[in-house]
Coordinates of C-alpha atoms and ligand atoms in Angstrom, one line a residue:
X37 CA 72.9 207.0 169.1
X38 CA 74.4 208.4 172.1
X39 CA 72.4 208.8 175.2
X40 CA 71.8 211.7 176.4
X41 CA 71.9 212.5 179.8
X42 CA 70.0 215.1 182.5
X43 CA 71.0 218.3 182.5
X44 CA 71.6 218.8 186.3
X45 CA 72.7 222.5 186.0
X46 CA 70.4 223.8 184.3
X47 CA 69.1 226.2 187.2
X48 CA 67.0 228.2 185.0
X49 CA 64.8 225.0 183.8
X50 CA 64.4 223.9 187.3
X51 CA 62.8 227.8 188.4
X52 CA 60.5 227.2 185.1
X53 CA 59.4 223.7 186.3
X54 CA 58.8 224.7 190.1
X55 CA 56.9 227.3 189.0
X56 CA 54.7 225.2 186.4
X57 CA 54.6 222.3 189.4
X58 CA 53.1 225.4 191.8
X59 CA 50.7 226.5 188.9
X60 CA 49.4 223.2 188.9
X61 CA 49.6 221.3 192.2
X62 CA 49.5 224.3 194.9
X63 CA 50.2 223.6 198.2
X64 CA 51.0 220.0 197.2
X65 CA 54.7 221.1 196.3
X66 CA 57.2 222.0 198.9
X67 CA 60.6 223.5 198.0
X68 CA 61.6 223.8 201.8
X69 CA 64.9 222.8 203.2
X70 CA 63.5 220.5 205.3
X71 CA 61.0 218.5 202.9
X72 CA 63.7 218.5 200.7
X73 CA 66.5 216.9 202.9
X74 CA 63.8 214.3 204.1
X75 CA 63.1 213.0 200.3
X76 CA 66.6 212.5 200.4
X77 CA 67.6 210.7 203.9
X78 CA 69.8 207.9 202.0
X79 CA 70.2 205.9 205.8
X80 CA 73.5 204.9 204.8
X81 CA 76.9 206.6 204.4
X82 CA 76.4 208.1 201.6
X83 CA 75.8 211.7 202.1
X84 CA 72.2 213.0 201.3
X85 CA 72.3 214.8 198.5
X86 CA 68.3 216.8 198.1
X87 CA 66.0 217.3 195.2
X88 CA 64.8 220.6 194.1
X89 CA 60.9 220.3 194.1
X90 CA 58.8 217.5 196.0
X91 CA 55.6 217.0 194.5
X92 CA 52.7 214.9 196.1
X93 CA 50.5 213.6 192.7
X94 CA 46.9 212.0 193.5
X95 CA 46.1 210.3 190.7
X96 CA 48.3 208.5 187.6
X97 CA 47.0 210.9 185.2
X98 CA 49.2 213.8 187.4
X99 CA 52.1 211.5 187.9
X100 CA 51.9 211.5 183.7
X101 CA 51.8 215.5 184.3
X102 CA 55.0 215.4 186.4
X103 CA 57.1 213.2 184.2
X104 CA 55.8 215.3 181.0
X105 CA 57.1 218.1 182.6
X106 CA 60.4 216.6 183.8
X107 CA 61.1 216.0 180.5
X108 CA 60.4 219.2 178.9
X109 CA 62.6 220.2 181.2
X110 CA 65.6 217.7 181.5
X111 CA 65.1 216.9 185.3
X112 CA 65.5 213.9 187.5
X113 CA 62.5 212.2 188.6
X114 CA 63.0 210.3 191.6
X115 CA 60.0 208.1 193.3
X116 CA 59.5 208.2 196.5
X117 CA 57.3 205.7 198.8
X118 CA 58.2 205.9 202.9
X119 CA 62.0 206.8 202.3
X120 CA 63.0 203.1 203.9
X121 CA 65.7 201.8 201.6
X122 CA 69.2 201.5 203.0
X123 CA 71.3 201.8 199.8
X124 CA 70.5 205.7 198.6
X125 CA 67.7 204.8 196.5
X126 CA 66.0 207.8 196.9
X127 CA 69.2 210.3 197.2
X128 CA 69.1 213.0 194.3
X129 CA 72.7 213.2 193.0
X130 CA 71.5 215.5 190.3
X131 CA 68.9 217.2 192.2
X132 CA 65.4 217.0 190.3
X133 CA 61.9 216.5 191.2
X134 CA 61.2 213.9 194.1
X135 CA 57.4 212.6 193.5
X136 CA 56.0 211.3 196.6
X137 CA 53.6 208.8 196.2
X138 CA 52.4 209.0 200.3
X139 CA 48.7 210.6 199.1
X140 CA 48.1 207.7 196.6
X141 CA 47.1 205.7 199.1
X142 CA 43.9 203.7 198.6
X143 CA 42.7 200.4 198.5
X144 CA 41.0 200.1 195.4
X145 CA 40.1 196.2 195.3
X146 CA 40.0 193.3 197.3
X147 CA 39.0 189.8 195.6
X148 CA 38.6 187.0 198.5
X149 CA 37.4 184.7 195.6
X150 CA 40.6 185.3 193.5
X151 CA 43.5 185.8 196.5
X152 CA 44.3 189.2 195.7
X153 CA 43.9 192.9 195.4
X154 CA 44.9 196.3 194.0
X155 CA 46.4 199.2 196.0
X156 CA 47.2 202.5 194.7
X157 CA 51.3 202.5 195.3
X158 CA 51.4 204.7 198.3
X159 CA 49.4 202.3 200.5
X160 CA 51.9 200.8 203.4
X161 CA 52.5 197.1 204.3
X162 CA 50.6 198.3 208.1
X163 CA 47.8 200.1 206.2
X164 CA 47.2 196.9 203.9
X165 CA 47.3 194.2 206.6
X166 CA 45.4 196.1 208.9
X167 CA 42.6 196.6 206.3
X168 CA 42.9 192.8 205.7
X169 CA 42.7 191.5 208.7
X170 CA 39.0 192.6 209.3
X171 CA 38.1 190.0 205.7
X172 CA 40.9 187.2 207.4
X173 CA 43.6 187.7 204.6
X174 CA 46.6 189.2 204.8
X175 CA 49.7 190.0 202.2
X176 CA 53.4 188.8 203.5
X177 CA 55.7 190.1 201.9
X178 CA 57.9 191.8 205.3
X179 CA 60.7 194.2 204.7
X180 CA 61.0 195.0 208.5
X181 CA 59.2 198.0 208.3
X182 CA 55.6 198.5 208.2
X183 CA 55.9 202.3 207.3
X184 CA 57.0 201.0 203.5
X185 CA 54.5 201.1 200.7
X186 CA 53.5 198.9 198.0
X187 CA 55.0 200.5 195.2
X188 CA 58.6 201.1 197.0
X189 CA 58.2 197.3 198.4
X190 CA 57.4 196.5 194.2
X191 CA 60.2 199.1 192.9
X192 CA 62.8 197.4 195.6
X193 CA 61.6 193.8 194.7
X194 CA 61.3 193.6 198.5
X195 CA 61.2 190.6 200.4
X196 CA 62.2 189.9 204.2
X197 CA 60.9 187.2 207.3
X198 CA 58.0 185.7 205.7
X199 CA 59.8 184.6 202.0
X200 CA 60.9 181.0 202.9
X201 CA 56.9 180.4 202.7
X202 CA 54.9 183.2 200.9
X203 CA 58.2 184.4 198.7
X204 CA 59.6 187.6 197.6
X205 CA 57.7 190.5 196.0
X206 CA 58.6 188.9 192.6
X207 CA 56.2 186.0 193.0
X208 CA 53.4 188.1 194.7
X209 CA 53.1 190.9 191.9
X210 CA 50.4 189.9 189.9
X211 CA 50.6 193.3 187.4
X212 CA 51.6 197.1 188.2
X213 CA 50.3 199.9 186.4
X214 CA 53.6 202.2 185.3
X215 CA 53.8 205.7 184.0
X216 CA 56.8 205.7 181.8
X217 CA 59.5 207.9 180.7
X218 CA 57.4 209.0 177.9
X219 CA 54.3 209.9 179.9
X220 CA 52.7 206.5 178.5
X221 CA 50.7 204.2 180.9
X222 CA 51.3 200.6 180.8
X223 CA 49.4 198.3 182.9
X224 CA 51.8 195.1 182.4
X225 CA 49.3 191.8 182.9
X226 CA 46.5 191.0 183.9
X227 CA 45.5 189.0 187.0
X228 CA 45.5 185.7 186.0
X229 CA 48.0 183.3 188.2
X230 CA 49.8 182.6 185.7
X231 CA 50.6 184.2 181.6
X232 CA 52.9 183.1 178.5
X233 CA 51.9 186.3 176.9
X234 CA 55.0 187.7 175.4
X235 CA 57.9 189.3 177.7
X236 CA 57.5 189.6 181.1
X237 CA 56.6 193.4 181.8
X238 CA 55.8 192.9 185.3
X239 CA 59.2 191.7 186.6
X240 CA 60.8 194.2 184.5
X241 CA 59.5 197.0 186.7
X242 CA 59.6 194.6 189.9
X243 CA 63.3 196.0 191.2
X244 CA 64.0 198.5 188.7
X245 CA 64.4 200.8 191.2
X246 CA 62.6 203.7 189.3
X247 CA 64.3 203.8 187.1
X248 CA 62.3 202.6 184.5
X249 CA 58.4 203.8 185.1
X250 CA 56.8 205.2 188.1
X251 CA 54.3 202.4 189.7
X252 CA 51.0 203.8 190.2
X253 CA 49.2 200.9 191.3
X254 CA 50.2 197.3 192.1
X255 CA 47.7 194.1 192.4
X256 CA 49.1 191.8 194.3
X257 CA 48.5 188.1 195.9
X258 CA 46.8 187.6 199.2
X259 CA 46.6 184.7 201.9
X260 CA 44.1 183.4 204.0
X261 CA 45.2 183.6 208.0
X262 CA 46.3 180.7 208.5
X263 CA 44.2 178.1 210.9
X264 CA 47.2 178.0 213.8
X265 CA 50.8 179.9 214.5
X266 CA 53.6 178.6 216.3
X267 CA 56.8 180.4 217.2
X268 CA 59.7 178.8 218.8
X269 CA 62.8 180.4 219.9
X270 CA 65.6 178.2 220.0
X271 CA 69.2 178.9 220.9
X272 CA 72.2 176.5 219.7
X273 CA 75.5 176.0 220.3
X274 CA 77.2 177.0 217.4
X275 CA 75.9 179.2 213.9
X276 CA 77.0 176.0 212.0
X277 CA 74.5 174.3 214.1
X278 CA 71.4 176.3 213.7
X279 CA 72.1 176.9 210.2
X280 CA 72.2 173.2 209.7
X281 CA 68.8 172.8 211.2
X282 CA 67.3 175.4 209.5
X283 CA 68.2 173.5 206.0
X284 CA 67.2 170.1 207.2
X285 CA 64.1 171.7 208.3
X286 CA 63.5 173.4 204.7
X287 CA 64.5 170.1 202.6
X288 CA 61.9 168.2 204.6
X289 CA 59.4 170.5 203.5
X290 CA 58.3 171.8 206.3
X291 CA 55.6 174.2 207.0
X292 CA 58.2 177.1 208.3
X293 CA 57.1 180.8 207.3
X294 CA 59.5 182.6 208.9
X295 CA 63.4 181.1 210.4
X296 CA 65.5 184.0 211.4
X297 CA 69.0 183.3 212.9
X298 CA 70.4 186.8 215.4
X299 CA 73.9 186.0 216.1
X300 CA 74.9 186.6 220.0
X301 CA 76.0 189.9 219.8
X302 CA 72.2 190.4 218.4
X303 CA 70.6 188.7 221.0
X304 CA 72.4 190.9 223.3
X305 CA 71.3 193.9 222.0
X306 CA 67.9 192.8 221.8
X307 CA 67.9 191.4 225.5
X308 CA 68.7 195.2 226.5
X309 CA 66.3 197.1 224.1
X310 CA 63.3 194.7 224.4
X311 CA 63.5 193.7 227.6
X312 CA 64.2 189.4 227.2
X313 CA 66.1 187.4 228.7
X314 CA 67.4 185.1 226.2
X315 CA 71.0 183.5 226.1
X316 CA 73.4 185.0 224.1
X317 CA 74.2 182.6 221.5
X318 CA 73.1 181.9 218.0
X319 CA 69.5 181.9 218.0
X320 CA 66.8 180.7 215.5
X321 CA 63.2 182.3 215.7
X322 CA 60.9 180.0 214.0
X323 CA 57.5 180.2 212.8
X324 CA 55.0 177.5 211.2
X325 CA 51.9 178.2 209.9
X326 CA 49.3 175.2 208.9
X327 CA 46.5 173.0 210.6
X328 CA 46.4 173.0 214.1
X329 CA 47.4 168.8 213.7
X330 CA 50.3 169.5 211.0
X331 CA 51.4 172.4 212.8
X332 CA 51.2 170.5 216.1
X333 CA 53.4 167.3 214.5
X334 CA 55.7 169.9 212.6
X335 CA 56.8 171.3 216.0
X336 CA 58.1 167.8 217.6
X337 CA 59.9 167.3 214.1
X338 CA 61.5 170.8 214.0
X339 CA 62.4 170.3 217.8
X340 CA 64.1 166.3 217.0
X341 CA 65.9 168.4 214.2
X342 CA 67.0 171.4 216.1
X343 CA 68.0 169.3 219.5
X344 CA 69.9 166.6 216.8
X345 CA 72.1 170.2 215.8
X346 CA 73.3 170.8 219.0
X347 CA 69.9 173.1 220.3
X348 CA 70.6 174.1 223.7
X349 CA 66.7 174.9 225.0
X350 CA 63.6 174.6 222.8
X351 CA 60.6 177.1 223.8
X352 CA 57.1 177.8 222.2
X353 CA 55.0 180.5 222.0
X354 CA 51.2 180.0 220.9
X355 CA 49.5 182.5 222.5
X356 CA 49.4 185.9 220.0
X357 CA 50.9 188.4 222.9
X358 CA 54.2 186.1 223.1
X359 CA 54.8 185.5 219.6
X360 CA 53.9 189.8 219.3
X361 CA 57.2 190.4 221.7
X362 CA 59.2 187.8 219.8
X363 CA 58.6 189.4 216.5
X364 CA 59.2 192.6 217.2
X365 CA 62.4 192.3 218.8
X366 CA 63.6 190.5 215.6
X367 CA 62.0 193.5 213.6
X368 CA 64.0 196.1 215.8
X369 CA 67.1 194.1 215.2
X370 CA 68.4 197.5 213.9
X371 CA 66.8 200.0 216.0
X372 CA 68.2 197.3 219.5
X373 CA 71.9 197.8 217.8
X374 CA 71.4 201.8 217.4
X375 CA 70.4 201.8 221.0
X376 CA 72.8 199.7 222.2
X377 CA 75.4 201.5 221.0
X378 CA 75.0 205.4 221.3
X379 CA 76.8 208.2 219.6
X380 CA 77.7 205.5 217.3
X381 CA 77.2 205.4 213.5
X382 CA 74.9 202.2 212.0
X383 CA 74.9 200.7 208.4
X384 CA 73.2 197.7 207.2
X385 CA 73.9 195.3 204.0
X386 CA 72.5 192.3 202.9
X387 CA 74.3 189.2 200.9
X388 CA 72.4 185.8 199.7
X389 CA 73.7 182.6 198.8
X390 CA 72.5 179.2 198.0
X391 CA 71.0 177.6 201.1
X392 CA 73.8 175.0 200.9
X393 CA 76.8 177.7 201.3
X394 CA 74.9 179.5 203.8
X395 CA 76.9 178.2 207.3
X396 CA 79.8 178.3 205.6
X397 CA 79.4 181.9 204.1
X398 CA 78.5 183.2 207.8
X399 CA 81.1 181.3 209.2
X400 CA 83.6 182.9 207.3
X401 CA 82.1 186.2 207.8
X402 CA 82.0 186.1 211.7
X403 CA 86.0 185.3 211.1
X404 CA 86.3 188.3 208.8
X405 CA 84.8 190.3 211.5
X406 CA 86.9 189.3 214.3
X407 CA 89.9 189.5 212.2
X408 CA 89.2 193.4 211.6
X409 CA 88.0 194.3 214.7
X410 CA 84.6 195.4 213.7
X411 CA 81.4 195.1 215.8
X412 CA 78.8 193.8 213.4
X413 CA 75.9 192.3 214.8
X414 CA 74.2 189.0 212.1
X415 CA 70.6 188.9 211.2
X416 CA 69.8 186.4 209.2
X417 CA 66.7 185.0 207.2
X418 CA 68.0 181.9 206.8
X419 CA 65.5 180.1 205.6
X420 CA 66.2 181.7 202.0
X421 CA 70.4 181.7 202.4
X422 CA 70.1 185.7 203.0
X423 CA 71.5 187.2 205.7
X424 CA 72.3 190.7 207.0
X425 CA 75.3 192.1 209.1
X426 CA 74.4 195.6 211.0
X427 CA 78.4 196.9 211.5
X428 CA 78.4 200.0 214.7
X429 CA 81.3 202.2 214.1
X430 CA 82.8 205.8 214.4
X431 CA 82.5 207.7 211.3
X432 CA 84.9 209.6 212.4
X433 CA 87.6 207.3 212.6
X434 CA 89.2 206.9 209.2
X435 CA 90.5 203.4 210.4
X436 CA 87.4 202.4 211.0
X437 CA 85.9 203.3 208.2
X438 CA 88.4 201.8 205.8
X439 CA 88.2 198.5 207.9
X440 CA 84.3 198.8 207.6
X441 CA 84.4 199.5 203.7
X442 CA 86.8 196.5 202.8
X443 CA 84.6 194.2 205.2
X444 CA 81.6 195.2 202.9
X445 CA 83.7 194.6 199.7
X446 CA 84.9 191.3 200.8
X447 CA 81.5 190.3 202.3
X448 CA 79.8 191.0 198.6
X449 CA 82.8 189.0 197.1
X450 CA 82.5 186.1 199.3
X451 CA 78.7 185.8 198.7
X452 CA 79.3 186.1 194.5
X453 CA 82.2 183.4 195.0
X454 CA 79.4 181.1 196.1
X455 CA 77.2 181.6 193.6
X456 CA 75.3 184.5 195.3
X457 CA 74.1 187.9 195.2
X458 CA 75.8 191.3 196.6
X459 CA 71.9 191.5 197.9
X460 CA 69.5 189.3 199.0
X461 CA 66.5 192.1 199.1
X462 CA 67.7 195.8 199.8
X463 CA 69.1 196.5 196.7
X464 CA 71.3 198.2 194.5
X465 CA 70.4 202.3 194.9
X466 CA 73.8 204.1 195.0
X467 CA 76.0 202.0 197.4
X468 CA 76.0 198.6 195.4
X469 CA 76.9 199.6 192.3
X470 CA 80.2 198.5 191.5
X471 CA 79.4 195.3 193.1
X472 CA 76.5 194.6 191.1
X473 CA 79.2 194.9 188.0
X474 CA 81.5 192.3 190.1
X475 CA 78.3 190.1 190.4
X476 CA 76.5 190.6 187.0
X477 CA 79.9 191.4 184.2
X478 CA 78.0 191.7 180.7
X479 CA 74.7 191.6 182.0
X480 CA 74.9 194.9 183.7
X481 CA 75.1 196.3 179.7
X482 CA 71.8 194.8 178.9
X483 CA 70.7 196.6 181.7
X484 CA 72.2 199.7 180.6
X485 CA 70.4 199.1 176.8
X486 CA 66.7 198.5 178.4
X487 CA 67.1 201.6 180.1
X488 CA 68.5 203.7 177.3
X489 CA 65.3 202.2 175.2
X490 CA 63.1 203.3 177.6
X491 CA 63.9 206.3 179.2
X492 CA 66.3 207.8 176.2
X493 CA 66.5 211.3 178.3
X494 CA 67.7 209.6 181.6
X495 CA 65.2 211.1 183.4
X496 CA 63.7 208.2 185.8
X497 CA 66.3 207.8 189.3
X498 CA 69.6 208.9 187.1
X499 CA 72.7 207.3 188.8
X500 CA 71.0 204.4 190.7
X501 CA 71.4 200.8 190.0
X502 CA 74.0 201.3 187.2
X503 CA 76.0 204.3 185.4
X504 CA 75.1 205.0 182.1
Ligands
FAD786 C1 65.0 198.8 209.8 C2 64.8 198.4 208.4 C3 64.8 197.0 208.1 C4 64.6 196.6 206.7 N1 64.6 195.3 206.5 C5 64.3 194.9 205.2 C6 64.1 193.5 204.9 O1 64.1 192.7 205.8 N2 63.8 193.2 203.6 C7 63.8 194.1 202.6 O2 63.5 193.8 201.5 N3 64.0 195.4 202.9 C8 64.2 195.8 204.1 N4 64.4 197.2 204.4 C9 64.5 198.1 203.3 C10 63.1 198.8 202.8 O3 62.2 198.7 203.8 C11 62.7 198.4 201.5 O4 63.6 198.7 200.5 C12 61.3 198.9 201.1 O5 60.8 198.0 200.2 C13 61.3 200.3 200.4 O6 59.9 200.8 200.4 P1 59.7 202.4 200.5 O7 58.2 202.6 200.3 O8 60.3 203.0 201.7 O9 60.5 202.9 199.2 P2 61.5 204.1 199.1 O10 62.6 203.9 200.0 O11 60.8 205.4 199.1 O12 62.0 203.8 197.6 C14 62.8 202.7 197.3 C15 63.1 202.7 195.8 O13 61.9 202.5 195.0 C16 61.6 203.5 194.2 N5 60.2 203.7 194.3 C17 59.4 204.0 195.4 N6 58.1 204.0 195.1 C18 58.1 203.8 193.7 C19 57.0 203.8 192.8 N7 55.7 203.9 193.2 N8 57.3 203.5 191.5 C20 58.5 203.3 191.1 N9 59.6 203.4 191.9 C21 59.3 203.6 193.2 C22 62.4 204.7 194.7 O14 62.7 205.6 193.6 C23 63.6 204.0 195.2 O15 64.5 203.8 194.2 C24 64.6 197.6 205.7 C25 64.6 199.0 206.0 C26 64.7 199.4 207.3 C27 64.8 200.8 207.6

């Protein structure tokens, strides 16, 4: 049977839905240029391209409404969460309705005695943790910004500084509750740790971008704070160096939540736009988490490993203010090259590779990068083989931009060859997709057939992930 597809000009069913969405919702739709442009701010190159309504539903039985209607009517449906992604998830190539999850925002369980809670989709990584942190728990997953919500983090299959330890949002999603194409609701497990019952419906929708149900709430796994924190930072001689430590560090098993490598270039533009002083090099920021004795051993062994792989200097940070400063100038790792850099344009990308390839795959990046002339600062989590590269150029300058789009191409391809991913955690959206068919071949079809099963009318985020 032949899918059948959106009808993206159909002007007059779009007036006919607006209208219904004002009947019903009120002031709770916005058809504004300016609301409209923001649900569509794609943070990459790709040129924003806005939905027709936005709608902000309260409960799951008016996200059912919405998608009802969007049906009836042929139109997109595109979820939105905070608008953080960096590969056009959230553009709207065929216009549609964006439905903005932003006043589903509560925190409808916590269970201390079962490690976990449930959160209505809308709630943000900052609003969680800072409601944790009064009951001494708190939920890891950390993709740089604390503006993102649950359901985006979920619908992204998120991940970020904390993974090595707690992992990825695919290990810490316990169930979602999904309104699907159809207007069904599916709540995908229950909370036990761990379930043989039948397919896995809960990783399905964990990075599906959208595209296959909208995630109305999401229970997810919680942590106890742990007993003592240690940061180091720790600069070496060489990005063969640190990454070497880093993986001797992980293969003895120890107790490292976060290992982040900046390249020099990063360290540079951090040293300006947060005020350190450290040295320009390749850098590894380091945290353990555990006992105060385990955590207090695991620092001498990390520091014999790091000074044994050429380290240059070896500092601590206990006290909470220091490691605070640390951390957030390897969160604004981004917003420290956009400074640094004014007038210029900014793009980020992420690629992953098995922990074994990972010197090796940066290596031969930072050559690429030299070789065409680019200025692309390296952030990487390194700890998990991922790593990001944050390229400054004119968008104006066609050179530029052709140099900067083959880089990406050949980055992507060098990460596949090496039996890893065109990305680590950001994503697919609109920008990866032909490289997801370089990485995936066949298994981009069965990707294609779940969605035609599920959302026949290709109404859920058309044009992301994959083409039909
Ligand atoms: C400076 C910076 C640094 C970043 N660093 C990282 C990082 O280290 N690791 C990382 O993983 N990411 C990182 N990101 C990317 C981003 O934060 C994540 O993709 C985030 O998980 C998206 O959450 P959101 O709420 O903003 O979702 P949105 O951007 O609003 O949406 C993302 C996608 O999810 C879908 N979606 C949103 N909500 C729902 C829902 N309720 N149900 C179904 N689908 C939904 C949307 O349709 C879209 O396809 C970074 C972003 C920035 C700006």
């Amino acid at each position: 049977m032949a899918t059948q597809v959106v009808q993206p000009n159909a002007k007059r069913e779009r007036q006919a839905a607006v209208t219904l969405l004002r009947d019903r919702f009120g002031d709770r739709v916005a058809t504004g240029e300016a609301a409209r442009q923001q649900h569509a701010n794609t943070l990459t190159w790709i040129a924003n391209k806005p939905p027709d309504v936005v709608v902000w539903p309260m409960t799951t039985e008016e996200v059912v409404g919405i998608v009802q209607l969007a049906a009836e009517h042929h139109l997109p449906v595109i979820a939105f969460g905070a608008g953080t992604s960096l590969e056009g998830h959230v553009n709207a190539p065929a216009g549609g309705i964006a439905l903005d999850l932003a006043r589903m925002n509560r925190i409808l369980a916590v269970r201390p005695r079962d490690l976990d809670c449930t959160v209505e989709s809308g709630v943000t990584r900052r609003q969680l943790n800072e409601h944790l942190r009064q009951e001494g728990f708190f939920f890891p997953v950390d993709p740089g910004t604390e503006e993102a919500t649950l359901g985006g983090m979920a619908a992204t299959r998120a991940s970020g500084t904390n993974a090595v330890r707690y992992g990825t949002m695919r290990e810490n999603v316990l169930n979602v509750t999904a309104v699907m194409a159809d207007g069904s609701i599916v709540r995908t497990s229950g909370r036990a740790r761990k379930s043989a019952a039948g397919y896995d419906l809960t990783r399905l929708l964990v990075g599906s971008e959208g595209t296959l149900g909208i995630i109305t709430d999401v229970t997810v796994r919680l942590y106890g704070v742990p007993e003592t924190i240690a940061s180091a930072v720790c600069p070496f001689a060489t990005t063969q160096g640190a990454c070497d430590a880093s993986i001797e560090a992980i293969a003895l098993g120890l107790g490292v939540a976060r290992i982040e490598l900046l390249d020099g270039v990063q360290i540079s533009a951090a040293n300006a736009y947060s005020k350190l002083t450290l040295k320009e090099t390749p850098t590894l920021f380091v945290e353990l988490h555990g006992t105060a004795a385990a955590t207090k051993e695991q620092v001498s062994t990390f520091e014999e490993i790091a000074r044994n792989n050429g380290a240059l200097e070896f500092s601590w940070a206990v006290e909470q203010e220091e490691r605070r400063k640390l951390w957030k100038a390897r969160h604004d790792a981004f917003w420290a090259v956009r400074a640094n850099w004014p007038g210029k344009a900014v793009l980020v990308t992420d690629v992953a590779v098995p922990i074994s390839r990972l010197a090796q795959c940066i290596t031969e990046t930072e050559a690429d990068i030299r070789r065409c002339g680019l200025l692309a600062p390296i952030v990487g989590h390194v700890g998990d083989g991922n790593f990001h590269t944050i390229p400054v150029f004119d968008p104006d300058d066609e050179q530029e931009v052709a140099a900067l789009c083959g880089y990406f191409e050949r980055l992507a391809d060098r990460a596949i060859a090496m039996d890893g991913t065109c990305s680590g955690e950001h994503g697919i959206g609109e920008g990866k997709i032909a490289l997801l068919e370089r990485e995936m071949g066949n298994g981009v079809e069965i990707m294609r057939q779940v969605k035609r099963a599920l959302d026949p009318l290709n109404i859920l985020n058309p044009g992301k992930i994959f083409r039909l």
